[in-house]
Short mmCIF file of N, CA and C in Angstrom, two decimals:
data_model
loop_
_atom_site.label_atom_id
_atom_site.label_comp_id
_atom_site.label_asym_id
_atom_site.label_seq_id
_atom_site.Cartn_x
_atom_site.Cartn_y
_atom_site.Cartn_z
N MET A 1 0.84 -1.18 0.00
CA MET A 1 0.00 0.00 0.00
C MET A 1 0.88 1.24 0.00
N ALA A 2 0.60 2.18 -0.86
CA ALA A 2 1.34 3.44 -0.91
C ALA A 2 0.87 4.35 0.22
N TYR A 3 1.74 5.26 0.62
CA TYR A 3 1.34 6.18 1.68
C TYR A 3 0.30 7.17 1.15
N ASP A 4 -0.41 7.78 2.06
CA ASP A 4 -1.48 8.72 1.77
C ASP A 4 -0.88 10.08 1.41
N GLU A 5 -0.97 10.45 0.13
CA GLU A 5 -0.41 11.72 -0.35
C GLU A 5 -1.07 12.92 0.34
N GLU A 6 -2.36 12.81 0.59
CA GLU A 6 -3.06 13.91 1.26
C GLU A 6 -2.52 14.10 2.67
N LEU A 7 -2.28 13.00 3.37
CA LEU A 7 -1.70 13.09 4.71
C LEU A 7 -0.31 13.71 4.64
N ALA A 8 0.49 13.29 3.67
CA ALA A 8 1.84 13.86 3.53
C ALA A 8 1.77 15.36 3.33
N GLU A 9 0.83 15.82 2.54
CA GLU A 9 0.67 17.26 2.30
C GLU A 9 0.24 17.98 3.58
N ARG A 10 -0.63 17.37 4.34
CA ARG A 10 -1.06 17.96 5.63
C ARG A 10 0.11 18.05 6.59
N ILE A 11 0.98 17.05 6.59
CA ILE A 11 2.18 17.10 7.44
C ILE A 11 3.08 18.23 6.97
N ARG A 12 3.28 18.35 5.65
CA ARG A 12 4.11 19.44 5.11
C ARG A 12 3.63 20.80 5.60
N GLU A 13 2.33 21.00 5.63
CA GLU A 13 1.78 22.28 6.08
C GLU A 13 2.15 22.59 7.53
N ILE A 14 2.39 21.56 8.30
CA ILE A 14 2.77 21.74 9.71
C ILE A 14 4.27 21.94 9.86
N VAL A 15 5.07 21.18 9.13
CA VAL A 15 6.52 21.17 9.38
C VAL A 15 7.32 22.20 8.59
N TYR A 16 6.80 22.67 7.47
CA TYR A 16 7.55 23.64 6.67
C TYR A 16 7.25 25.05 7.12
N PRO A 17 8.13 26.02 6.91
CA PRO A 17 9.50 25.87 6.41
C PRO A 17 10.47 25.65 7.57
N ARG A 18 11.37 24.75 7.40
CA ARG A 18 12.45 24.48 8.36
C ARG A 18 13.70 24.19 7.56
N ALA A 19 14.78 24.81 7.92
CA ALA A 19 16.03 24.62 7.18
C ALA A 19 16.59 23.21 7.38
N ASP A 20 16.29 22.58 8.51
CA ASP A 20 16.86 21.27 8.83
C ASP A 20 15.92 20.11 8.50
N LEU A 21 14.90 20.36 7.69
CA LEU A 21 13.90 19.35 7.36
C LEU A 21 14.22 18.66 6.04
N ALA A 22 14.02 17.36 6.02
CA ALA A 22 14.17 16.59 4.78
C ALA A 22 13.05 15.57 4.71
N GLU A 23 12.70 15.19 3.50
CA GLU A 23 11.73 14.12 3.28
C GLU A 23 12.46 12.94 2.67
N LYS A 24 12.07 11.74 3.10
CA LYS A 24 12.73 10.54 2.59
C LYS A 24 11.73 9.38 2.62
N ARG A 25 11.73 8.61 1.56
CA ARG A 25 10.88 7.41 1.54
C ARG A 25 11.51 6.36 2.46
N MET A 26 10.73 5.93 3.45
CA MET A 26 11.19 4.95 4.44
C MET A 26 9.99 4.12 4.90
N PHE A 27 10.23 2.87 5.25
CA PHE A 27 9.19 2.01 5.84
C PHE A 27 7.94 1.97 4.96
N GLY A 28 8.09 2.09 3.66
CA GLY A 28 6.94 2.07 2.76
C GLY A 28 6.13 3.35 2.78
N GLY A 29 6.64 4.37 3.43
CA GLY A 29 5.92 5.63 3.54
C GLY A 29 6.84 6.80 3.21
N LEU A 30 6.44 7.98 3.62
CA LEU A 30 7.23 9.18 3.43
C LEU A 30 7.55 9.75 4.80
N ALA A 31 8.84 9.74 5.14
CA ALA A 31 9.29 10.21 6.44
C ALA A 31 9.72 11.67 6.36
N PHE A 32 9.54 12.37 7.47
CA PHE A 32 9.99 13.74 7.62
C PHE A 32 11.06 13.73 8.70
N LEU A 33 12.26 14.16 8.32
CA LEU A 33 13.42 14.09 9.20
C LEU A 33 13.86 15.48 9.61
N ILE A 34 14.26 15.60 10.86
CA ILE A 34 14.81 16.84 11.41
C ILE A 34 16.26 16.56 11.75
N GLY A 35 17.16 17.28 11.13
CA GLY A 35 18.59 17.05 11.38
C GLY A 35 19.02 15.63 11.09
N GLY A 36 18.35 14.98 10.15
CA GLY A 36 18.68 13.60 9.78
C GLY A 36 17.98 12.54 10.60
N ASN A 37 17.18 12.93 11.57
CA ASN A 37 16.46 11.99 12.44
C ASN A 37 14.97 12.01 12.11
N MET A 38 14.40 10.82 11.92
CA MET A 38 12.98 10.76 11.61
C MET A 38 12.14 11.27 12.76
N ALA A 39 11.19 12.14 12.43
CA ALA A 39 10.26 12.67 13.42
C ALA A 39 8.89 12.02 13.25
N VAL A 40 8.38 12.02 12.02
CA VAL A 40 7.07 11.44 11.70
C VAL A 40 7.12 10.89 10.28
N ALA A 41 6.12 10.07 9.95
CA ALA A 41 6.01 9.57 8.58
C ALA A 41 4.55 9.31 8.25
N ALA A 42 4.20 9.58 7.01
CA ALA A 42 2.93 9.12 6.47
C ALA A 42 3.19 7.65 6.14
N SER A 43 2.55 6.76 6.86
CA SER A 43 2.85 5.34 6.76
C SER A 43 2.29 4.71 5.50
N GLY A 44 3.03 3.78 4.95
CA GLY A 44 2.55 2.99 3.82
C GLY A 44 1.43 2.04 4.21
N GLN A 45 1.23 1.83 5.51
CA GLN A 45 0.15 0.98 6.01
C GLN A 45 -1.05 1.81 6.46
N GLY A 46 -1.00 3.10 6.20
CA GLY A 46 -2.06 4.00 6.61
C GLY A 46 -1.73 4.66 7.94
N GLY A 47 -2.20 5.85 8.12
CA GLY A 47 -1.97 6.56 9.36
C GLY A 47 -0.58 7.16 9.45
N LEU A 48 -0.18 7.42 10.67
CA LEU A 48 1.03 8.17 10.96
C LEU A 48 1.97 7.34 11.83
N LEU A 49 3.26 7.41 11.54
CA LEU A 49 4.27 6.89 12.44
C LEU A 49 4.88 8.08 13.15
N VAL A 50 5.05 7.97 14.45
CA VAL A 50 5.58 9.07 15.25
C VAL A 50 6.72 8.57 16.11
N ARG A 51 7.82 9.30 16.08
CA ARG A 51 8.95 8.96 16.94
C ARG A 51 8.83 9.76 18.22
N ILE A 52 8.93 9.08 19.35
CA ILE A 52 8.79 9.72 20.65
C ILE A 52 9.87 9.23 21.59
N ALA A 53 10.00 9.89 22.72
CA ALA A 53 10.91 9.39 23.76
C ALA A 53 10.35 8.06 24.24
N PRO A 54 11.17 7.00 24.29
CA PRO A 54 10.67 5.69 24.70
C PRO A 54 9.90 5.70 26.03
N ALA A 55 10.30 6.56 26.95
CA ALA A 55 9.63 6.62 28.25
C ALA A 55 8.21 7.16 28.14
N GLN A 56 7.88 7.89 27.07
CA GLN A 56 6.53 8.43 26.88
C GLN A 56 5.57 7.42 26.28
N GLY A 57 6.08 6.41 25.63
CA GLY A 57 5.25 5.50 24.85
C GLY A 57 4.08 4.91 25.58
N ASP A 58 4.30 4.34 26.76
CA ASP A 58 3.22 3.67 27.48
C ASP A 58 2.07 4.61 27.80
N ALA A 59 2.38 5.87 28.10
CA ALA A 59 1.34 6.82 28.44
C ALA A 59 0.49 7.21 27.23
N LEU A 60 1.04 7.09 26.04
CA LEU A 60 0.32 7.51 24.83
C LEU A 60 -0.41 6.38 24.13
N ILE A 61 -0.01 5.14 24.40
CA ILE A 61 -0.61 3.98 23.73
C ILE A 61 -1.98 3.70 24.34
N ASP A 62 -2.99 3.55 23.46
CA ASP A 62 -4.32 3.19 23.95
C ASP A 62 -4.76 1.82 23.46
N GLY A 63 -3.95 1.18 22.63
CA GLY A 63 -4.23 -0.18 22.19
C GLY A 63 -5.06 -0.30 20.92
N THR A 64 -5.71 0.77 20.50
CA THR A 64 -6.50 0.71 19.27
C THR A 64 -6.11 1.82 18.31
N ALA A 65 -6.28 3.07 18.72
CA ALA A 65 -5.96 4.21 17.85
C ALA A 65 -4.48 4.53 17.85
N VAL A 66 -3.81 4.25 18.96
CA VAL A 66 -2.37 4.48 19.09
C VAL A 66 -1.74 3.20 19.61
N THR A 67 -0.87 2.62 18.79
CA THR A 67 -0.24 1.34 19.13
C THR A 67 1.26 1.44 18.90
N PRO A 68 2.03 0.52 19.49
CA PRO A 68 3.46 0.50 19.20
C PRO A 68 3.68 0.14 17.73
N MET A 69 4.71 0.70 17.15
CA MET A 69 5.09 0.29 15.80
C MET A 69 5.71 -1.09 15.90
N VAL A 70 5.32 -1.97 14.98
CA VAL A 70 5.86 -3.33 14.96
C VAL A 70 6.58 -3.53 13.64
N MET A 71 7.82 -4.00 13.72
CA MET A 71 8.59 -4.30 12.52
C MET A 71 9.27 -5.65 12.72
N GLY A 72 9.11 -6.53 11.76
CA GLY A 72 9.70 -7.86 11.88
C GLY A 72 9.18 -8.62 13.07
N GLY A 73 7.93 -8.36 13.46
CA GLY A 73 7.34 -9.06 14.59
C GLY A 73 7.73 -8.50 15.95
N ARG A 74 8.51 -7.44 15.97
CA ARG A 74 8.97 -6.84 17.23
C ARG A 74 8.39 -5.45 17.41
N GLU A 75 7.99 -5.14 18.64
CA GLU A 75 7.57 -3.78 18.96
C GLU A 75 8.81 -2.91 19.05
N LEU A 76 8.75 -1.75 18.43
CA LEU A 76 9.86 -0.81 18.48
C LEU A 76 9.55 0.27 19.50
N HIS A 77 10.29 0.28 20.60
CA HIS A 77 10.10 1.29 21.64
C HIS A 77 10.53 2.64 21.11
N GLY A 78 9.71 3.64 21.35
CA GLY A 78 10.01 4.98 20.87
C GLY A 78 9.37 5.28 19.52
N TRP A 79 8.56 4.35 19.03
CA TRP A 79 7.86 4.54 17.76
C TRP A 79 6.41 4.16 17.95
N LEU A 80 5.50 5.02 17.50
CA LEU A 80 4.08 4.75 17.62
C LEU A 80 3.41 4.79 16.25
N ARG A 81 2.37 3.99 16.12
CA ARG A 81 1.52 4.01 14.93
C ARG A 81 0.20 4.64 15.36
N VAL A 82 -0.19 5.71 14.66
CA VAL A 82 -1.43 6.42 14.97
C VAL A 82 -2.41 6.16 13.84
N ALA A 83 -3.56 5.62 14.17
CA ALA A 83 -4.56 5.23 13.18
C ALA A 83 -5.08 6.44 12.40
N PRO A 84 -5.43 6.22 11.13
CA PRO A 84 -5.91 7.33 10.29
C PRO A 84 -7.07 8.11 10.88
N GLU A 85 -8.02 7.42 11.49
CA GLU A 85 -9.19 8.12 12.03
C GLU A 85 -8.84 9.05 13.20
N THR A 86 -7.72 8.78 13.84
CA THR A 86 -7.27 9.59 14.97
C THR A 86 -6.74 10.95 14.51
N ILE A 87 -6.27 11.02 13.28
CA ILE A 87 -5.64 12.25 12.78
C ILE A 87 -6.44 12.91 11.65
N GLU A 88 -7.74 12.59 11.58
CA GLU A 88 -8.58 13.24 10.58
C GLU A 88 -8.69 14.73 10.86
N ASP A 89 -8.71 15.10 12.12
CA ASP A 89 -8.80 16.49 12.55
C ASP A 89 -7.41 17.13 12.48
N ASP A 90 -7.31 18.33 11.91
CA ASP A 90 -6.01 19.00 11.76
C ASP A 90 -5.35 19.29 13.10
N THR A 91 -6.14 19.59 14.11
CA THR A 91 -5.56 19.86 15.44
C THR A 91 -4.92 18.60 16.01
N ALA A 92 -5.59 17.48 15.88
CA ALA A 92 -5.03 16.21 16.37
C ALA A 92 -3.77 15.85 15.61
N LEU A 93 -3.78 16.02 14.29
CA LEU A 93 -2.59 15.73 13.50
C LEU A 93 -1.44 16.60 13.96
N ARG A 94 -1.69 17.88 14.13
CA ARG A 94 -0.63 18.81 14.58
C ARG A 94 -0.03 18.35 15.91
N GLU A 95 -0.87 17.94 16.85
CA GLU A 95 -0.36 17.48 18.15
C GLU A 95 0.58 16.29 17.99
N TRP A 96 0.19 15.32 17.16
CA TRP A 96 1.04 14.14 16.97
C TRP A 96 2.32 14.51 16.23
N VAL A 97 2.23 15.33 15.21
CA VAL A 97 3.44 15.74 14.48
C VAL A 97 4.38 16.49 15.43
N GLU A 98 3.84 17.34 16.25
CA GLU A 98 4.69 18.09 17.19
C GLU A 98 5.36 17.18 18.21
N HIS A 99 4.70 16.08 18.62
CA HIS A 99 5.37 15.09 19.48
C HIS A 99 6.65 14.61 18.80
N GLY A 100 6.52 14.22 17.54
CA GLY A 100 7.66 13.71 16.79
C GLY A 100 8.74 14.76 16.58
N LEU A 101 8.35 15.99 16.25
CA LEU A 101 9.32 17.06 16.03
C LEU A 101 10.10 17.35 17.31
N ARG A 102 9.37 17.46 18.42
CA ARG A 102 10.06 17.77 19.70
C ARG A 102 11.11 16.71 20.03
N PHE A 103 10.76 15.43 19.83
CA PHE A 103 11.74 14.40 20.17
C PHE A 103 12.91 14.42 19.20
N ALA A 104 12.63 14.54 17.91
CA ALA A 104 13.71 14.53 16.91
C ALA A 104 14.68 15.69 17.14
N GLU A 105 14.19 16.81 17.64
CA GLU A 105 15.06 17.96 17.91
C GLU A 105 16.02 17.70 19.04
N THR A 106 15.75 16.72 19.91
CA THR A 106 16.63 16.41 21.03
C THR A 106 17.78 15.49 20.63
N LEU A 107 17.70 14.88 19.46
CA LEU A 107 18.68 13.89 19.03
C LEU A 107 19.88 14.55 18.36
N PRO A 108 21.05 13.91 18.45
CA PRO A 108 22.23 14.46 17.77
C PRO A 108 22.00 14.51 16.27
N ARG A 109 22.46 15.57 15.64
CA ARG A 109 22.34 15.73 14.18
C ARG A 109 23.17 14.66 13.48
N LYS A 110 22.66 14.19 12.35
CA LYS A 110 23.39 13.19 11.56
C LYS A 110 24.06 13.85 10.38
#
């Protein structure tokens, strides 16, 4: 499944303009990187992938709309999958994108 182009455009409206921003196809989707570190992605499986501080994950996961990202059968700590219906509202999308941006800004530049 290809990533949602409309979602990618909505993310662009939130993250641009930033001098340290790049877009890159990753995980079957389109990732938005800050200083070389992925912050969020329009997922190829639908919805949004968000990078967060691993210690925040448990508080944000609800088991249905927000779940851990799973790759190769393993849960990836510090990565969340946000269901499409959760980010239909622009305010909700902005909140999730800002979670990812804030964490990516704390990481060493690549």
